[in-house]
Amino acid sequence: MLDDVTTAPRPEFVYAELSVADPGNVSRRLTIRERILDNATARRAMVVLALALAWELYARYVGIDLLFPTFSETIAALWTAIVHGPLLARLGISLEVLLMGYAAGVLLAGMLTALAISTRIGGDILSAATAMLTPLPAIALLPLAMLWFGLGMKSIVFIITHSVLWPVAVNTYSGFQSVSETQKMAGRNVGLRGLRYVTQLLIPAAFPSILAGLRIGWAFAWRTLIAAEMVFGVASRSGGLGWFILQSKNELETATVFAGLLVILLMGLLIDGLVFRTIERRTIQRWGMQR
Amino acid sequence: MPPANINDKFLSVEGVTLQYRADDRLVTATRDVSFGVQPRDRFVLLGPSGSGKSSLLKAMGGFINPVFGRIRLENRVIDGPGPDRMMVFQEFDQLLPWKTVVENVMFPMTVGRRFTRAQARARALELIDTVRLTQFRDAFPHTLSGGMKQRVAIARALAPQPAVLLMDEPFAALDALTRQKMQAELIALWERDPFTLVFVTHSIEEALIVGSRILVLSPHPGQVKAELNAHEFGFDDQGTSAFVAQARRIHDLLFASDGGPHAG
């Protein structure tokens, strides 16, 4: 038992100098292997490579080109479509429409959120509108859009705007609302008011949510675009990527259909990796708002 | 009885009643509180939780409007936040994470247009040297320790040369050793270039070390219990008999009303 032990007082001691005069290497540089494994891009590339390999092997095992072409056939079809075919032109048309709709959606979302934070009724309008309209698939608005704007670019831009507006607005608004009270007071304390308060305090403070909203909005825009182009089909004078895929299917060029789908995937990877990840790294990760 | 010459004070709180809404109730934080702060005071608001000391400070900052009474600074009634009354909060996230240390300190100077950018930067660097963060001036706040963040916040608050510095339990979230160091540094900063300070705390020792004058508040609702001198006590007086006696006196003032530990 601890209580029974009568402990003799222990001697005290104080070191005049620390025993380890030279602490040695307290930090070292990471090895190349450690750095590669730490790199998200490198890890993602490995995942993509593994998937491509699995695809190739399975397609060879199935062996029916018309239904399931191999990865190498798809790459060959992609090359042909880029060099000899209309793929790049189709992609250009898609991107143009996409950017127009995206920009309009983000702009409207910004205006709506500004209204929502500055007035109470604005907040009510935004809450009610997002609750009703977020679940409404953009493609469901296409018939109406065709009626209003005719068969053309305008209709697609309209429904892309719809699909971008609500997720971006709702994320931005909830980001503004979750800015810490202390930070808001710090901003008002130094005399920030009105628009400067929004641009110099609220937007950077809510940037993690805003960026998440922009990302979701971008994904929604892509989906809506391809779907709309497939519905429009022949009616559109200058079809985009969706039209390209549909047309290839009609010509039973299955490998080219796959190539078109692959372009959509690659664009997703590219925009996410180049644009959004770069923004993320230079802002919220650098600021310690996200690890 | 509030002093008769209260209107002559540099910063005067005159019969201030503060209320706030909590869920479905209207809570009175302070009732009819009056006191005056003179230039270069280190004025401490001391009281237990519920004594409305933080609410009073926020009212001085212009974030809460009194239901009754008024607060005047240099004979102007305070009606909103402004950089003449810079605040230092307890929370570490008062620094803006997207700005570096030097940008954070420049922030109040660039928003108000009293300083050019170059002037603001020069002054910010000088203040960062004063709070001994020279090598961290280009670091982002998330890489700093709690004590360093509070030092940046103090430098930022002093940057636009405010009429009064309002500190709301600025060291309460720090560990005990860092807190002592910060108290000593704050006094050293004041001695180098005296400013007017209003400091909220619930620690009697901190009040005696930091303050030159202590307003003791009683809770539910906050009312003035006493106004005492503390100018003779500094960081090195802790443990002296006069310090301990004054601490005990405040302790008894705070606990006398509710039959606390030393009431009987």
Coordinates of C-alpha atoms in Angstrom, one line a residue:
Chain A
M1 CA 0.0 0.0 0.0
L2 CA 1.2 3.4 -0.9
D3 CA 0.1 4.9 2.4
D4 CA 2.3 2.6 4.4
V5 CA 5.5 3.6 2.7
T6 CA 7.3 6.3 4.7
T7 CA 9.2 8.1 2.0
A8 CA 12.5 9.8 2.8
P9 CA 12.7 13.3 1.5
R10 CA 14.4 13.1 -1.9
P11 CA 17.3 15.4 -2.8
E12 CA 16.6 18.4 -5.1
F13 CA 18.8 19.2 -8.0
V14 CA 19.2 22.0 -10.6
Y15 CA 21.3 21.6 -13.7
A16 CA 23.7 24.4 -14.4
E17 CA 23.8 23.5 -18.1
L18 CA 21.5 21.2 -20.1
S19 CA 23.1 17.8 -20.6
V20 CA 22.5 17.7 -24.4
A21 CA 24.7 20.5 -25.6
D22 CA 24.1 19.7 -29.3
P23 CA 20.5 18.6 -29.8
G24 CA 21.4 17.2 -33.2
N25 CA 18.9 17.1 -36.1
V26 CA 15.6 18.3 -34.7
S27 CA 14.0 18.5 -38.1
R28 CA 15.0 16.8 -41.4
R29 CA 13.8 17.1 -45.0
L30 CA 11.3 14.5 -46.1
T31 CA 12.4 11.8 -48.5
I32 CA 11.2 11.8 -52.1
R33 CA 8.9 8.8 -51.5
E34 CA 7.4 10.6 -48.5
R35 CA 6.8 13.7 -50.6
I36 CA 5.2 11.9 -53.5
L37 CA 2.8 10.1 -51.1
D38 CA 2.0 13.4 -49.5
N39 CA 1.1 14.9 -52.9
A40 CA -2.6 14.7 -53.5
T41 CA -2.2 15.1 -57.3
A42 CA 0.3 12.2 -57.4
R43 CA -2.1 10.0 -55.3
R44 CA -5.0 10.9 -57.5
A45 CA -3.1 10.2 -60.7
M46 CA -2.3 6.7 -59.3
V47 CA -6.0 6.1 -58.7
V48 CA -6.9 7.2 -62.2
L49 CA -4.2 4.9 -63.7
A50 CA -5.5 2.0 -61.7
L51 CA -9.0 2.6 -63.0
A52 CA -7.9 2.8 -66.6
L53 CA -6.0 -0.4 -66.2
A54 CA -9.1 -2.2 -64.7
W55 CA -11.2 -0.8 -67.6
E56 CA -8.8 -2.1 -70.2
L57 CA -8.6 -5.6 -68.7
Y58 CA -12.3 -5.9 -68.2
A59 CA -13.2 -4.7 -71.8
R60 CA -10.7 -7.2 -73.3
Y61 CA -12.3 -9.9 -71.2
V62 CA -15.8 -9.0 -72.4
G63 CA -14.6 -8.5 -76.0
I64 CA -17.6 -6.7 -77.6
D65 CA -16.4 -3.4 -79.0
L66 CA -19.9 -2.2 -79.9
L67 CA -21.1 -2.3 -76.3
F68 CA -17.9 -1.8 -74.3
P69 CA -14.7 -0.6 -76.1
T70 CA -11.4 -0.9 -74.4
F71 CA -9.5 2.0 -72.9
S72 CA -6.9 2.0 -75.7
E73 CA -9.7 2.0 -78.4
T74 CA -11.3 4.9 -76.6
I75 CA -8.1 6.9 -76.5
A76 CA -7.6 6.2 -80.2
A77 CA -11.2 7.4 -80.9
L78 CA -10.5 10.5 -78.7
W79 CA -7.4 11.2 -80.7
T80 CA -9.2 10.9 -84.1
A81 CA -12.1 13.0 -82.8
I82 CA -9.7 15.7 -81.7
V83 CA -7.4 15.7 -84.7
H84 CA -9.8 14.9 -87.6
G85 CA -13.3 15.3 -86.0
P86 CA -15.2 18.1 -84.5
L87 CA -14.6 17.3 -80.8
L88 CA -12.6 20.5 -79.9
A89 CA -15.1 22.7 -81.7
R90 CA -18.0 21.0 -79.9
L91 CA -16.2 21.3 -76.6
G92 CA -15.6 25.0 -77.3
I93 CA -19.3 25.6 -77.9
S94 CA -20.1 23.8 -74.7
L95 CA -17.6 25.7 -72.6
E96 CA -18.8 29.0 -74.0
V97 CA -22.4 28.3 -73.0
L98 CA -21.3 26.9 -69.7
L99 CA -19.2 29.9 -68.8
M100 CA -22.0 32.3 -69.7
G101 CA -24.5 30.4 -67.6
Y102 CA -22.0 30.0 -64.7
A103 CA -21.1 33.7 -64.7
A104 CA -24.8 34.8 -64.7
G105 CA -25.6 32.3 -61.9
V106 CA -22.7 33.5 -59.7
L107 CA -23.5 37.1 -60.4
L108 CA -27.2 36.7 -59.5
A109 CA -26.3 34.6 -56.4
G110 CA -24.0 37.5 -55.3
M111 CA -26.8 40.0 -55.7
L112 CA -29.4 37.9 -54.0
T113 CA -27.1 37.1 -51.0
A114 CA -26.2 40.8 -50.7
L115 CA -29.9 41.6 -50.5
A116 CA -30.4 38.7 -48.0
I117 CA -27.8 39.9 -45.5
S118 CA -28.7 43.6 -45.7
T119 CA -32.4 43.3 -45.1
R120 CA -34.5 40.8 -43.2
I121 CA -37.1 40.4 -45.9
G122 CA -34.2 39.6 -48.3
G123 CA -33.1 36.8 -46.0
D124 CA -36.7 35.4 -46.0
I125 CA -36.9 35.6 -49.8
L126 CA -33.6 33.8 -50.2
S127 CA -34.5 31.0 -47.7
A128 CA -37.9 30.4 -49.2
A129 CA -36.6 30.5 -52.8
T130 CA -33.7 28.1 -52.2
A131 CA -36.0 25.7 -50.3
M132 CA -38.4 25.6 -53.2
L133 CA -36.1 25.9 -56.2
T134 CA -33.0 23.9 -55.2
P135 CA -34.7 20.5 -55.6
L136 CA -36.2 21.5 -59.0
P137 CA -34.0 19.9 -61.6
A138 CA -32.8 22.4 -64.2
I139 CA -33.8 20.1 -67.0
A140 CA -37.5 20.4 -65.9
L141 CA -37.3 24.0 -66.8
L142 CA -36.1 23.3 -70.3
P143 CA -39.6 23.1 -71.9
L144 CA -40.4 26.4 -70.4
A145 CA -37.1 27.9 -71.5
M146 CA -37.7 26.7 -75.1
L147 CA -41.0 28.4 -75.1
W148 CA -39.6 31.6 -73.8
F149 CA -36.2 31.8 -75.5
G150 CA -36.6 29.4 -78.4
L151 CA -34.3 26.6 -79.5
G152 CA -30.8 28.0 -79.0
M153 CA -28.1 29.0 -76.7
K154 CA -30.3 31.4 -74.7
S155 CA -32.4 28.5 -73.3
I156 CA -29.4 26.5 -72.2
V157 CA -27.8 29.5 -70.6
F158 CA -31.1 30.1 -68.7
I159 CA -31.3 26.7 -67.2
I160 CA -27.6 26.6 -66.4
T161 CA -28.1 29.9 -64.6
H162 CA -30.9 28.3 -62.6
S163 CA -28.8 25.3 -61.6
V164 CA -25.8 27.4 -60.5
L165 CA -27.7 30.2 -58.7
W166 CA -29.3 28.3 -55.8
P167 CA -26.4 26.2 -54.6
V168 CA -24.0 29.2 -54.8
A169 CA -26.5 31.5 -53.1
V170 CA -27.3 29.1 -50.3
N171 CA -23.7 28.3 -49.5
T172 CA -22.6 32.0 -49.6
Y173 CA -25.5 33.0 -47.3
S174 CA -24.8 30.2 -44.8
G175 CA -21.1 31.2 -44.9
F176 CA -22.0 34.8 -44.1
Q177 CA -24.2 33.7 -41.3
S178 CA -21.5 31.5 -39.7
V179 CA -18.8 34.3 -39.6
S180 CA -17.8 34.5 -35.9
E181 CA -19.3 37.3 -33.9
T182 CA -15.8 38.4 -32.8
Q183 CA -14.6 38.8 -36.3
K184 CA -17.7 40.8 -37.2
M185 CA -17.2 43.1 -34.2
A186 CA -13.5 43.5 -35.1
G187 CA -14.5 44.6 -38.6
R188 CA -17.1 47.1 -37.3
N189 CA -14.7 48.3 -34.7
V190 CA -12.3 49.6 -37.2
G191 CA -15.1 51.4 -39.0
L192 CA -16.1 49.1 -41.9
R193 CA -19.6 49.7 -43.1
G194 CA -21.8 48.7 -46.0
L195 CA -20.2 47.4 -49.1
R196 CA -16.6 47.6 -47.7
Y197 CA -17.8 45.5 -44.7
V198 CA -19.0 42.9 -47.1
T199 CA -16.0 42.8 -49.4
Q200 CA -13.3 43.3 -46.8
L201 CA -14.7 41.2 -44.0
L202 CA -17.7 39.0 -44.8
I203 CA -16.5 37.6 -48.1
P204 CA -13.0 36.5 -47.0
A205 CA -14.3 35.3 -43.6
A206 CA -16.9 33.2 -45.4
F207 CA -14.6 32.1 -48.2
P208 CA -14.5 28.4 -47.3
S209 CA -18.3 28.2 -47.8
I210 CA -18.3 30.4 -50.9
L211 CA -15.6 28.3 -52.5
A212 CA -17.6 25.1 -51.7
G213 CA -20.7 26.7 -53.3
L214 CA -18.7 27.7 -56.4
R215 CA -17.5 24.1 -56.8
I216 CA -20.9 22.6 -56.4
G217 CA -22.3 25.2 -58.8
W218 CA -19.7 24.3 -61.4
A219 CA -20.5 20.6 -61.2
F220 CA -24.3 21.3 -61.5
A221 CA -23.6 23.5 -64.5
W222 CA -21.8 20.7 -66.3
R223 CA -24.5 18.2 -65.6
T224 CA -27.2 20.6 -66.8
L225 CA -25.3 21.5 -69.9
I226 CA -24.7 18.0 -71.1
A227 CA -28.3 16.9 -70.3
A228 CA -29.8 19.9 -72.1
E229 CA -27.6 19.4 -75.2
M230 CA -28.8 15.8 -75.5
V231 CA -32.4 16.9 -75.3
F232 CA -31.9 19.6 -77.8
G233 CA -30.2 17.2 -80.1
V234 CA -30.5 18.0 -83.8
A235 CA -32.6 21.1 -83.2
S236 CA -29.7 23.1 -82.1
R237 CA -27.7 24.5 -85.1
S238 CA -24.4 24.3 -83.4
G239 CA -24.4 21.5 -80.9
G240 CA -21.9 21.0 -78.0
L241 CA -20.4 18.1 -76.4
G242 CA -23.7 16.5 -75.4
W243 CA -24.8 16.7 -79.0
F244 CA -21.5 15.2 -80.1
I245 CA -22.0 12.2 -77.8
L246 CA -25.6 11.7 -79.0
Q247 CA -24.6 11.9 -82.6
S248 CA -21.8 9.3 -82.1
K249 CA -24.3 7.0 -80.5
N250 CA -26.6 7.3 -83.5
E251 CA -23.6 6.4 -85.7
L252 CA -22.9 3.4 -83.5
E253 CA -19.4 4.8 -82.8
T254 CA -19.4 3.5 -79.3
A255 CA -15.7 4.2 -78.7
T256 CA -16.4 7.9 -79.7
V257 CA -19.3 8.0 -77.2
F258 CA -16.8 6.8 -74.6
A259 CA -14.3 9.4 -75.8
G260 CA -16.9 12.1 -75.3
L261 CA -17.7 10.9 -71.8
L262 CA -14.0 10.8 -71.1
V263 CA -13.7 14.4 -72.1
I264 CA -16.3 15.4 -69.6
L265 CA -14.5 13.4 -66.8
L266 CA -11.1 15.0 -67.8
M267 CA -12.6 18.5 -67.9
G268 CA -13.9 17.8 -64.4
L269 CA -10.5 16.7 -63.1
L270 CA -8.8 19.5 -64.9
I271 CA -11.0 22.3 -63.6
D272 CA -11.0 20.9 -60.2
G273 CA -7.3 20.3 -60.1
L274 CA -6.1 23.5 -61.9
V275 CA -8.7 26.1 -60.9
F276 CA -10.4 25.2 -57.7
R277 CA -7.5 23.4 -56.0
T278 CA -5.2 26.3 -56.8
I279 CA -7.7 28.8 -55.4
E280 CA -8.1 26.6 -52.3
R281 CA -4.3 26.3 -51.8
R282 CA -3.7 30.0 -52.2
T283 CA -6.5 31.1 -50.0
I284 CA -8.2 29.0 -47.3
Q285 CA -5.3 26.5 -46.9
R286 CA -2.8 29.3 -46.7
W287 CA -4.9 31.1 -44.2
G288 CA -5.3 28.0 -42.0
M289 CA -9.1 28.0 -42.5
Q290 CA -8.8 24.5 -43.9
R291 CA -6.2 21.8 -43.4
Chain B
M1 CA -22.8 58.0 -4.7
P2 CA -21.3 58.8 -8.0
P3 CA -18.7 61.6 -7.9
A4 CA -20.2 65.0 -8.6
N5 CA -17.7 66.1 -11.2
I6 CA -18.5 63.1 -13.4
N7 CA -19.2 65.2 -16.5
D8 CA -15.7 66.5 -16.5
K9 CA -14.3 63.0 -17.1
F10 CA -12.7 62.0 -20.3
L11 CA -14.8 59.0 -20.7
S12 CA -18.0 59.1 -18.7
V13 CA -20.7 56.4 -18.1
E14 CA -23.8 58.2 -16.9
G15 CA -26.7 56.2 -15.4
V16 CA -26.4 53.4 -17.9
T17 CA -28.9 50.6 -18.0
L18 CA -28.2 47.8 -20.5
Q19 CA -30.6 45.1 -21.5
Y20 CA -30.4 42.3 -24.0
R21 CA -32.8 39.7 -25.3
A22 CA -32.1 36.0 -24.5
D23 CA -34.7 33.6 -26.0
D24 CA -38.0 34.9 -24.7
R25 CA -36.7 37.0 -21.9
L26 CA -35.4 40.5 -21.6
V27 CA -32.4 40.4 -19.3
T28 CA -31.1 43.5 -17.5
A29 CA -27.3 43.4 -17.7
T30 CA -26.6 46.6 -15.7
R31 CA -28.8 49.0 -13.9
D32 CA -28.0 52.7 -13.4
V33 CA -24.2 52.3 -13.6
S34 CA -22.1 55.5 -13.4
F35 CA -18.4 56.0 -13.4
G36 CA -15.7 58.1 -15.0
V37 CA -12.4 57.3 -16.6
Q38 CA -9.6 59.8 -16.7
P39 CA -6.9 60.1 -19.4
R40 CA -4.1 57.5 -18.9
D41 CA -6.2 55.5 -16.4
R42 CA -5.8 51.8 -16.3
F43 CA -9.5 51.4 -15.4
V44 CA -10.6 47.8 -14.5
L45 CA -14.2 46.6 -14.5
L46 CA -14.2 43.7 -12.0
G47 CA -17.1 41.5 -11.2
P48 CA -18.4 37.9 -11.2
S49 CA -20.2 36.6 -14.3
G50 CA -23.6 38.3 -14.6
S51 CA -22.3 41.6 -13.4
G52 CA -22.5 43.1 -16.9
K53 CA -18.9 44.1 -17.2
S54 CA -18.5 42.8 -20.7
S55 CA -21.8 44.4 -21.7
L56 CA -20.5 47.7 -20.3
L57 CA -17.4 47.4 -22.4
K58 CA -19.3 46.6 -25.5
A59 CA -21.5 49.6 -24.9
M60 CA -18.4 51.8 -24.7
G61 CA -17.3 50.2 -27.9
G62 CA -20.7 51.3 -29.4
F63 CA -21.9 47.7 -30.0
I64 CA -24.8 48.0 -27.6
N65 CA -27.0 51.1 -27.0
P66 CA -28.0 51.9 -23.4
V67 CA -31.7 51.7 -22.7
F68 CA -31.3 54.5 -20.2
G69 CA -28.3 56.8 -19.6
R70 CA -25.5 57.6 -22.0
I71 CA -21.8 57.1 -22.5
R72 CA -19.7 60.0 -23.6
L73 CA -16.1 60.2 -24.8
E74 CA -14.5 63.6 -24.8
N75 CA -18.0 65.1 -24.5
R76 CA -19.4 63.2 -27.6
V77 CA -22.1 60.7 -27.0
I78 CA -21.1 57.3 -28.3
D79 CA -23.6 56.0 -30.8
G80 CA -21.7 53.3 -32.7
P81 CA -18.4 51.5 -33.1
G82 CA -15.4 53.4 -34.2
P83 CA -11.6 53.2 -34.3
D84 CA -11.3 55.8 -31.6
R85 CA -12.3 53.0 -29.2
M86 CA -10.3 49.9 -30.3
M87 CA -11.3 46.6 -28.7
V88 CA -9.2 43.6 -27.8
F89 CA -11.3 40.5 -27.3
Q90 CA -10.7 37.3 -25.5
E91 CA -11.2 35.1 -28.5
F92 CA -8.1 34.3 -30.7
D93 CA -10.2 34.5 -33.9
Q94 CA -10.4 38.3 -33.6
L95 CA -7.4 38.4 -35.9
L96 CA -8.4 38.1 -39.6
P97 CA -7.0 34.8 -40.8
W98 CA -6.5 36.0 -44.4
K99 CA -4.2 38.7 -43.4
T100 CA -0.6 38.4 -42.2
V101 CA 0.5 39.8 -38.9
V102 CA 1.6 43.1 -40.4
E103 CA -1.6 43.3 -42.5
N104 CA -3.7 42.7 -39.5
V105 CA -2.0 45.6 -37.6
M106 CA -2.3 47.8 -40.7
F107 CA -6.0 47.0 -41.0
P108 CA -7.5 49.6 -38.7
M109 CA -5.2 52.2 -40.2
T110 CA -6.0 51.5 -43.9
V111 CA -9.8 51.4 -43.3
G112 CA -9.8 54.8 -41.7
R113 CA -8.1 57.2 -44.0
R114 CA -5.9 59.0 -41.5
F115 CA -2.8 57.2 -42.6
T116 CA -1.3 56.7 -46.0
R117 CA -0.4 53.1 -46.8
A118 CA 3.3 53.7 -46.3
Q119 CA 2.7 55.4 -43.0
A120 CA 0.4 52.6 -41.9
R121 CA 3.0 50.0 -42.8
A122 CA 5.8 51.9 -41.0
R123 CA 3.7 52.3 -37.9
A124 CA 2.6 48.6 -38.0
L125 CA 6.2 47.4 -38.2
E126 CA 7.2 49.6 -35.3
L127 CA 4.3 48.3 -33.1
I128 CA 5.2 44.7 -34.1
D129 CA 8.8 45.3 -32.9
T130 CA 7.4 46.7 -29.7
V131 CA 5.4 43.5 -29.0
R132 CA 8.5 41.5 -29.9
L133 CA 7.0 39.7 -33.0
T134 CA 9.5 41.1 -35.5
Q135 CA 10.3 37.7 -37.0
F136 CA 6.6 36.8 -37.3
R137 CA 5.5 39.9 -39.2
D138 CA 4.7 38.1 -42.4
A139 CA 3.3 35.0 -40.7
F140 CA -0.4 34.2 -40.9
P141 CA -2.3 34.2 -37.5
H142 CA -3.0 30.4 -37.6
T143 CA 0.7 29.7 -37.2
L144 CA 1.0 31.8 -34.0
S145 CA 0.5 30.7 -30.4
G146 CA -2.3 32.1 -28.3
G147 CA -0.1 34.6 -26.5
M148 CA 1.4 35.8 -29.8
K149 CA -2.1 36.3 -31.3
Q150 CA -3.1 38.4 -28.3
R151 CA 0.1 40.5 -28.8
V152 CA -0.9 41.1 -32.4
A153 CA -4.4 42.1 -31.3
I154 CA -2.9 44.6 -28.8
A155 CA -0.6 46.0 -31.5
R156 CA -3.6 46.3 -33.9
A157 CA -5.7 48.0 -31.3
L158 CA -3.0 50.6 -30.5
A159 CA -2.3 51.1 -34.2
P160 CA -4.8 53.8 -35.1
Q161 CA -3.9 55.7 -31.9
P162 CA -7.3 55.3 -30.2
A163 CA -8.6 57.6 -27.5
V164 CA -9.2 54.6 -25.4
L165 CA -8.2 50.9 -25.5
L166 CA -11.0 48.5 -24.5
M167 CA -9.9 45.0 -23.4
D168 CA -12.4 42.3 -22.7
E169 CA -10.7 39.6 -20.6
P170 CA -7.9 39.5 -23.1
F171 CA -5.8 37.0 -21.2
A172 CA -8.5 34.7 -19.9
A173 CA -8.0 32.1 -22.6
L174 CA -4.2 31.9 -22.1
D175 CA -2.3 29.5 -19.8
A176 CA -1.3 30.8 -16.4
L177 CA 2.4 31.4 -17.3
T178 CA 1.7 33.2 -20.5
R179 CA -1.0 35.2 -18.8
Q180 CA 1.5 36.5 -16.2
K181 CA 3.9 37.4 -18.9
M182 CA 1.3 39.2 -20.9
Q183 CA 0.2 41.2 -17.9
A184 CA 3.7 42.4 -17.3
E185 CA 4.1 43.2 -21.0
L186 CA 0.9 45.2 -21.1
I187 CA 2.1 47.3 -18.2
A188 CA 5.5 47.8 -19.8
L189 CA 3.7 48.9 -23.0
W190 CA 1.7 51.4 -21.0
E191 CA 4.7 52.7 -19.2
R192 CA 6.6 53.3 -22.4
D193 CA 3.7 55.4 -23.9
P194 CA 0.7 55.8 -21.5
F195 CA -2.7 55.2 -23.1
T196 CA -6.2 55.1 -21.6
L197 CA -7.2 51.6 -20.9
V198 CA -10.5 50.0 -19.8
F199 CA -9.9 46.4 -18.9
V200 CA -12.5 43.8 -18.0
T201 CA -11.6 40.8 -15.8
H202 CA -13.0 38.5 -13.2
S203 CA -9.7 37.9 -11.5
I204 CA -9.0 40.0 -8.4
E205 CA -5.2 39.6 -8.8
E206 CA -5.2 40.6 -12.4
A207 CA -7.3 43.7 -11.6
L208 CA -4.8 44.7 -8.9
I209 CA -1.8 44.1 -11.2
V210 CA -3.1 45.7 -14.4
G211 CA -5.3 48.4 -13.0
S212 CA -4.8 51.8 -11.5
R213 CA -8.4 52.1 -10.5
I214 CA -10.9 49.3 -10.0
L215 CA -14.7 49.4 -10.4
V216 CA -16.2 46.6 -8.5
L217 CA -19.6 45.4 -9.9
S218 CA -22.2 43.2 -8.2
P219 CA -24.2 40.8 -10.3
H220 CA -27.8 40.3 -11.4
P221 CA -28.1 43.1 -12.5
G222 CA -24.7 44.7 -12.6
Q223 CA -24.5 47.6 -10.2
V224 CA -21.5 49.6 -8.9
K225 CA -20.4 48.2 -5.6
A226 CA -17.2 50.2 -5.1
E227 CA -14.5 52.1 -6.9
L228 CA -11.0 51.5 -5.4
N229 CA -7.4 52.5 -6.1
A230 CA -4.9 50.0 -7.3
H231 CA -2.2 52.3 -8.7
E232 CA 0.3 51.4 -6.0
F233 CA 0.3 47.7 -7.0
G234 CA 2.3 46.4 -9.9
F235 CA 3.5 43.1 -11.1
D236 CA 6.2 42.8 -8.5
D237 CA 3.9 43.5 -5.5
Q238 CA 2.0 40.2 -5.6
G239 CA 2.3 38.6 -2.2
T240 CA 3.1 41.8 -0.3
S241 CA 0.8 42.3 2.7
A242 CA -0.8 45.5 1.2
F243 CA -1.6 43.6 -2.0
V244 CA -3.0 40.6 -0.1
A245 CA -5.1 43.0 2.1
Q246 CA -6.5 44.9 -0.8
A247 CA -7.3 41.6 -2.6
R248 CA -9.1 40.3 0.5
R249 CA -11.0 43.5 0.8
I250 CA -12.3 43.2 -2.8
H251 CA -13.0 39.5 -2.2
D252 CA -15.2 40.3 0.7
L253 CA -16.9 43.1 -1.3
L254 CA -17.7 40.6 -4.0
F255 CA -18.9 37.8 -1.8
A256 CA -20.6 39.7 1.0
S257 CA -23.9 40.2 -0.6
D258 CA -24.6 36.5 -1.5
G259 CA -23.3 34.8 1.6
G260 CA -20.3 33.5 -0.2
P261 CA -17.2 31.7 1.2
H262 CA -16.1 34.5 3.5
A263 CA -19.4 36.1 4.4
G264 CA -19.7 34.8 7.9

